CSV table of C-alpha atoms in Angstrom, one decimal:
chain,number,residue,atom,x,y,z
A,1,UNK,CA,-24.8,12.2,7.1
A,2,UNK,CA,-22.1,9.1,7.6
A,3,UNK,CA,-19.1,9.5,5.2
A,4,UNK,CA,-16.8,6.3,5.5
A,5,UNK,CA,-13.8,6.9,3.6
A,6,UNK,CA,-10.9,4.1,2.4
A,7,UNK,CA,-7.6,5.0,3.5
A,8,UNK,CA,-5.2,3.7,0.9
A,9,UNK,CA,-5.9,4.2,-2.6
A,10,UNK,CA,-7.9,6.9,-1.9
A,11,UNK,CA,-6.9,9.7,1.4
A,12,UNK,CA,-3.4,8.0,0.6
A,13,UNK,CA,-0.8,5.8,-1.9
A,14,UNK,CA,-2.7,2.1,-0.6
A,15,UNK,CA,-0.1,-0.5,0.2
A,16,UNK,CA,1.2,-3.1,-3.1
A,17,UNK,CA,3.7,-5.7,-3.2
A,18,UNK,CA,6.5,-3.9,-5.1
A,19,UNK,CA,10.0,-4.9,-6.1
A,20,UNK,CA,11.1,-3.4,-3.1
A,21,UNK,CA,10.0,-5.5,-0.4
A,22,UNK,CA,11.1,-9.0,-2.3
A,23,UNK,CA,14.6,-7.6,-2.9
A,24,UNK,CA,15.2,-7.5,0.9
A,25,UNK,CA,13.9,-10.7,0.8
A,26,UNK,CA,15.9,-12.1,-2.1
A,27,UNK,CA,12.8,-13.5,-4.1
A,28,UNK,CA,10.7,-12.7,-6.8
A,29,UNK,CA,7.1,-10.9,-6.5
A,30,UNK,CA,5.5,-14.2,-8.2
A,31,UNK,CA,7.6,-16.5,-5.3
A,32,UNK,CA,6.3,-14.5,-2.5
A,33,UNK,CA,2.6,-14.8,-3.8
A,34,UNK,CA,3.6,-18.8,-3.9
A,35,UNK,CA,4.4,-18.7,-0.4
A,36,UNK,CA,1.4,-16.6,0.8
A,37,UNK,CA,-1.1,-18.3,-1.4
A,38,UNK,CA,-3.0,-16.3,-3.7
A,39,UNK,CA,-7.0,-16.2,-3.5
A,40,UNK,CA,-8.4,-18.4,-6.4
A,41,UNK,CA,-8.1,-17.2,-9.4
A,42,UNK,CA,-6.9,-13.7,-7.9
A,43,UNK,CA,-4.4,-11.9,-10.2
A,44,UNK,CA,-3.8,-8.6,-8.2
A,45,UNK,CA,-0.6,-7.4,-6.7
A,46,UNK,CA,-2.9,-5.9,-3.7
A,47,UNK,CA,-1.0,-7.6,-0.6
A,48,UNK,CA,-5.0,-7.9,1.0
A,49,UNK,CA,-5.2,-10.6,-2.1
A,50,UNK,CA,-2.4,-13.0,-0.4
A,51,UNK,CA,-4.3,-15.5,1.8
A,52,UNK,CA,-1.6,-15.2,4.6
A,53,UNK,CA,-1.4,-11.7,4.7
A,54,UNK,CA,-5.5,-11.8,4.9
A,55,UNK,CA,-4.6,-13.3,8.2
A,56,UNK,CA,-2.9,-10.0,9.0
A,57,UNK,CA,-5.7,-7.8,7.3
A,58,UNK,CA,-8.6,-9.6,9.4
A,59,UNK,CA,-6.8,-9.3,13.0
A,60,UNK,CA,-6.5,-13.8,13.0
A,61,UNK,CA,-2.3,-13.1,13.2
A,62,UNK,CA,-0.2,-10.0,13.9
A,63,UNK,CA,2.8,-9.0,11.1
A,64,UNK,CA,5.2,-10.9,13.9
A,65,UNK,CA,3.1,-14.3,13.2
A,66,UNK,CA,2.7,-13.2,9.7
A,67,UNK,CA,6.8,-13.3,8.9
A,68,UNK,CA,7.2,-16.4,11.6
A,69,UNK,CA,5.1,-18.4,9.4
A,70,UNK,CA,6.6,-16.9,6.0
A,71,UNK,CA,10.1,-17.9,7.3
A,72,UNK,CA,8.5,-21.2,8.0
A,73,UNK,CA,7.6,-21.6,4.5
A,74,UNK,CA,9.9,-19.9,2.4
A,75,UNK,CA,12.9,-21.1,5.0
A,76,UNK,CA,14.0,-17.4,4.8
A,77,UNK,CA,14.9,-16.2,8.2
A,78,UNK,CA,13.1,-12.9,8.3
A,79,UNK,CA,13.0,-11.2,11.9
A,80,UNK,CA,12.1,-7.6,10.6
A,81,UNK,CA,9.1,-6.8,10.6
A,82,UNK,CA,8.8,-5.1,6.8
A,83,UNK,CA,5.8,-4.1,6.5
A,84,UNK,CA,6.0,-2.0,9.1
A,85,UNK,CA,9.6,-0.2,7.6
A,86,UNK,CA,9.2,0.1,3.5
A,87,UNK,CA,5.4,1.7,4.2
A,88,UNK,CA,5.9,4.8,3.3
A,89,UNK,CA,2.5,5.9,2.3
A,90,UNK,CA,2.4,9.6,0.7
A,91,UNK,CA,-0.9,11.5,1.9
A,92,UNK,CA,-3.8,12.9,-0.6
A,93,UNK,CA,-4.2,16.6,0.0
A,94,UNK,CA,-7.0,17.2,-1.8
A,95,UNK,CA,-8.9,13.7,-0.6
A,96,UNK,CA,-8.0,15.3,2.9
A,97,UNK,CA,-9.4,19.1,2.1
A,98,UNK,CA,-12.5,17.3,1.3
A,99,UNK,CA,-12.8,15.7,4.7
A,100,UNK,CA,-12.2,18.5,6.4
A,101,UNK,CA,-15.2,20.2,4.6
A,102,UNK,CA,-17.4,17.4,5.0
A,103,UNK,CA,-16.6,18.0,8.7
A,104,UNK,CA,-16.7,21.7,9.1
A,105,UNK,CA,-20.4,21.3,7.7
A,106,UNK,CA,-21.2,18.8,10.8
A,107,UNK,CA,-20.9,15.6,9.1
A,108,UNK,CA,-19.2,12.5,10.7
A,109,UNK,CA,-17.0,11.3,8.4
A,110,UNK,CA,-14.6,8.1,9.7
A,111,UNK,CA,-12.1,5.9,7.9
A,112,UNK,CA,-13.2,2.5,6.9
A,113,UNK,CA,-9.8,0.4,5.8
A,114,UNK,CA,-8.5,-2.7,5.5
A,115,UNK,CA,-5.4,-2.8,7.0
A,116,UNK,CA,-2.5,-4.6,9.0
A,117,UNK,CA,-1.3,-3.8,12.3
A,118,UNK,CA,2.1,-2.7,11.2
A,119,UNK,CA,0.3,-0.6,8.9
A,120,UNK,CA,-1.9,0.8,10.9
A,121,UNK,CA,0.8,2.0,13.5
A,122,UNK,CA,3.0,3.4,10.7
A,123,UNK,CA,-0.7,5.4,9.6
A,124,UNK,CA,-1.3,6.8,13.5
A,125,UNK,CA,2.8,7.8,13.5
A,126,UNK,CA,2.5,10.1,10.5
A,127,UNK,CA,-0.9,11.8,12.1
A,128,UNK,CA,-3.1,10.6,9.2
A,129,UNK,CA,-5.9,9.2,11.1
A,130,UNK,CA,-6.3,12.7,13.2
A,131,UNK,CA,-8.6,14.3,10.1
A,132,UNK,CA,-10.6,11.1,11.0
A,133,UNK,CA,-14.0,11.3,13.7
A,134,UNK,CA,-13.0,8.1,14.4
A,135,UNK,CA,-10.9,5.0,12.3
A,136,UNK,CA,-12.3,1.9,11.9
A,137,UNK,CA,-9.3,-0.6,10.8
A,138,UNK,CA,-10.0,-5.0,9.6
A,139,UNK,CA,-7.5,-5.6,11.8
A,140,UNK,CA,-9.4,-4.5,14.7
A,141,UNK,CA,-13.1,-5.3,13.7
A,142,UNK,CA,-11.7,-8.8,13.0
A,143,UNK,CA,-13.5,-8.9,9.2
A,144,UNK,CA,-12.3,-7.4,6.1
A,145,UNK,CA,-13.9,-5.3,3.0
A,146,UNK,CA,-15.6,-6.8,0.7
A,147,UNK,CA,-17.3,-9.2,3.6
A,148,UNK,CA,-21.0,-7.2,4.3
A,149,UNK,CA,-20.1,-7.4,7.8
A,150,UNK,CA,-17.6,-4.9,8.0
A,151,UNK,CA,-20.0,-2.2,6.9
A,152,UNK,CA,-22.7,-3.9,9.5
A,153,UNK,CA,-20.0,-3.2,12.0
A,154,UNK,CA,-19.6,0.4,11.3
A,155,UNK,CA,-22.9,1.1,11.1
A,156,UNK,CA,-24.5,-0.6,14.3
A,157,UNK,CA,-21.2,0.9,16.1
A,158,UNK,CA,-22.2,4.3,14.7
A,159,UNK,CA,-26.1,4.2,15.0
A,160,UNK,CA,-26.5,5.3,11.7
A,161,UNK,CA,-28.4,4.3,8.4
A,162,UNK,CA,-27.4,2.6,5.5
A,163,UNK,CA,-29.4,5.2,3.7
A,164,UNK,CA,-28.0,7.9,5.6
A,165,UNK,CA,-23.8,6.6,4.5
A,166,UNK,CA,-21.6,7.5,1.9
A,167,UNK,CA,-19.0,4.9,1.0
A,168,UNK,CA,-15.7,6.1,-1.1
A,169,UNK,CA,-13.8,2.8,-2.1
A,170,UNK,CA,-11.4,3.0,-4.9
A,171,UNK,CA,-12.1,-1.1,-5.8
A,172,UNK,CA,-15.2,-1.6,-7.3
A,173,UNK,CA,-15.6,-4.7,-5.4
A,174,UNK,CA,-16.0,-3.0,-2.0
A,175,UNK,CA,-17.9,-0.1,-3.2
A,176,UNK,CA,-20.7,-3.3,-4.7
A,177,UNK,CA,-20.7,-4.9,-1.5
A,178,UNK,CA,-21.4,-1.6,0.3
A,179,UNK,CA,-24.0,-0.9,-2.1
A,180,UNK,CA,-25.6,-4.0,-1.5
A,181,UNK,CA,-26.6,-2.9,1.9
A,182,UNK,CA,-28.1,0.2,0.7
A,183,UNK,CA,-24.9,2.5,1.3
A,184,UNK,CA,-24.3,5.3,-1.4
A,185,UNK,CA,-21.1,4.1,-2.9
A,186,UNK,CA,-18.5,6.0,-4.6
A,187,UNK,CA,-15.7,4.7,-6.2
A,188,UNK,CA,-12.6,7.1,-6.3
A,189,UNK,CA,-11.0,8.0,-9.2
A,190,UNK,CA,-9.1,11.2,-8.1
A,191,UNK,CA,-10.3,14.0,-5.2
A,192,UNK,CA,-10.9,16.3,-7.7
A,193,UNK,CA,-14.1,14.1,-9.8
A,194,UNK,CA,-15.0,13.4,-5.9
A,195,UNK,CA,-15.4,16.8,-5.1
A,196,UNK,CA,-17.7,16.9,-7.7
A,197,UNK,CA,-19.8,13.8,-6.8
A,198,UNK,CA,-20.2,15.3,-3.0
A,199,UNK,CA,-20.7,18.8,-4.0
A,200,UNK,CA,-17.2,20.3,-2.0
A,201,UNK,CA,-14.9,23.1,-3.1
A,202,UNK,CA,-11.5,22.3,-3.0
């Protein structure tokens, strides 16, 4: 069996505009959303929602083009890069006990994520890729969750089955778009209810 698990929100704290980041830059959450753009009608403070930072998320613009191009907007000089130095992401113990489980009983279980490449070298820093068979990152595969073609990706890289993969998403969007394609979806609400789903002693 294929388990493809979400990295933030679910093995770890996922990555949302907070206070923090627009003090450093001297601006409100609701002006940096201006600046980005916002997806229509999109009300989340999920950084993936911004259009600009979807750049980032689908591999179009690296987190240097991102904050050139938000400077030239905002006409805020920003020349740190940070994404990369208020991520601080705090690791799921429990989500990662079940992982290693799932592989001790010979199952393949990678890391499906939407993520930026600033994020994604903080992630491979910290070591939390390594309970991983392999990662699979947007930023990389050039296509984001909820498009169908990031699961098409993973699966024809992986020569495996939609009927034969386990999805654990903690937004209901992605886990419906998995779904669609005939994957088992989960949506994670905490390690301990997932356990349950999977059938895994924690």
């Amino acid at each position: 069996m294929l388990y493809i698990f979400d990295m933030g929100g679910v093995v770890t704290t996922t990555a949302v505009l907070d206070e923090k980041l627009c003090r450093v830059l001297g601006i409100s959450i609701e002006e940096f959303k201006r600046i980005c753009g916002n997806k229509t009608g999109e009300t989340s403070n999920q950084l993936e929602s911004l259009g600009l930072f979807r750049l980032c998320s689908d591999g179009v613009i690296d987190s240097k083009e991102f904050w050139a191009e938000f400077s030239k907007r905002s006409g805020i000089a920003v020349k740190t890069d940070w994404f990369r130095y208020l991520f601080h992401p705090v690791l799921n113990e429990k989500t990662a006990a079940i992982i290693k489980k799932l592989r001790q009983a010979g199952n393949r279980v990678v890391c499906g994520t939407n993520t930026i490449s600033a994020h994604y070298a903080n992630h491979l820093e910290r070591g939390d890729y390594a309970i991983f068979d392999q990662t699979y990152s947007s930023c990389h595969m050039g296509v984001s969750k909820p498009d169908k073609e990031f699961w098409r990706i993973i699966l024809e890289a992986e020569e495996a089955q939609a009927a034969d993969t386990v999805f654990i998403d903690d937004r209901k969007e992605n886990c419906d778009a998995a779904a669609a394609l005939g994957i088992h979806a989960v949506q994670f609400t905490t390690a301990e209810k997932l356990a349950e789903i999977l059938g895994v002693e924690i």
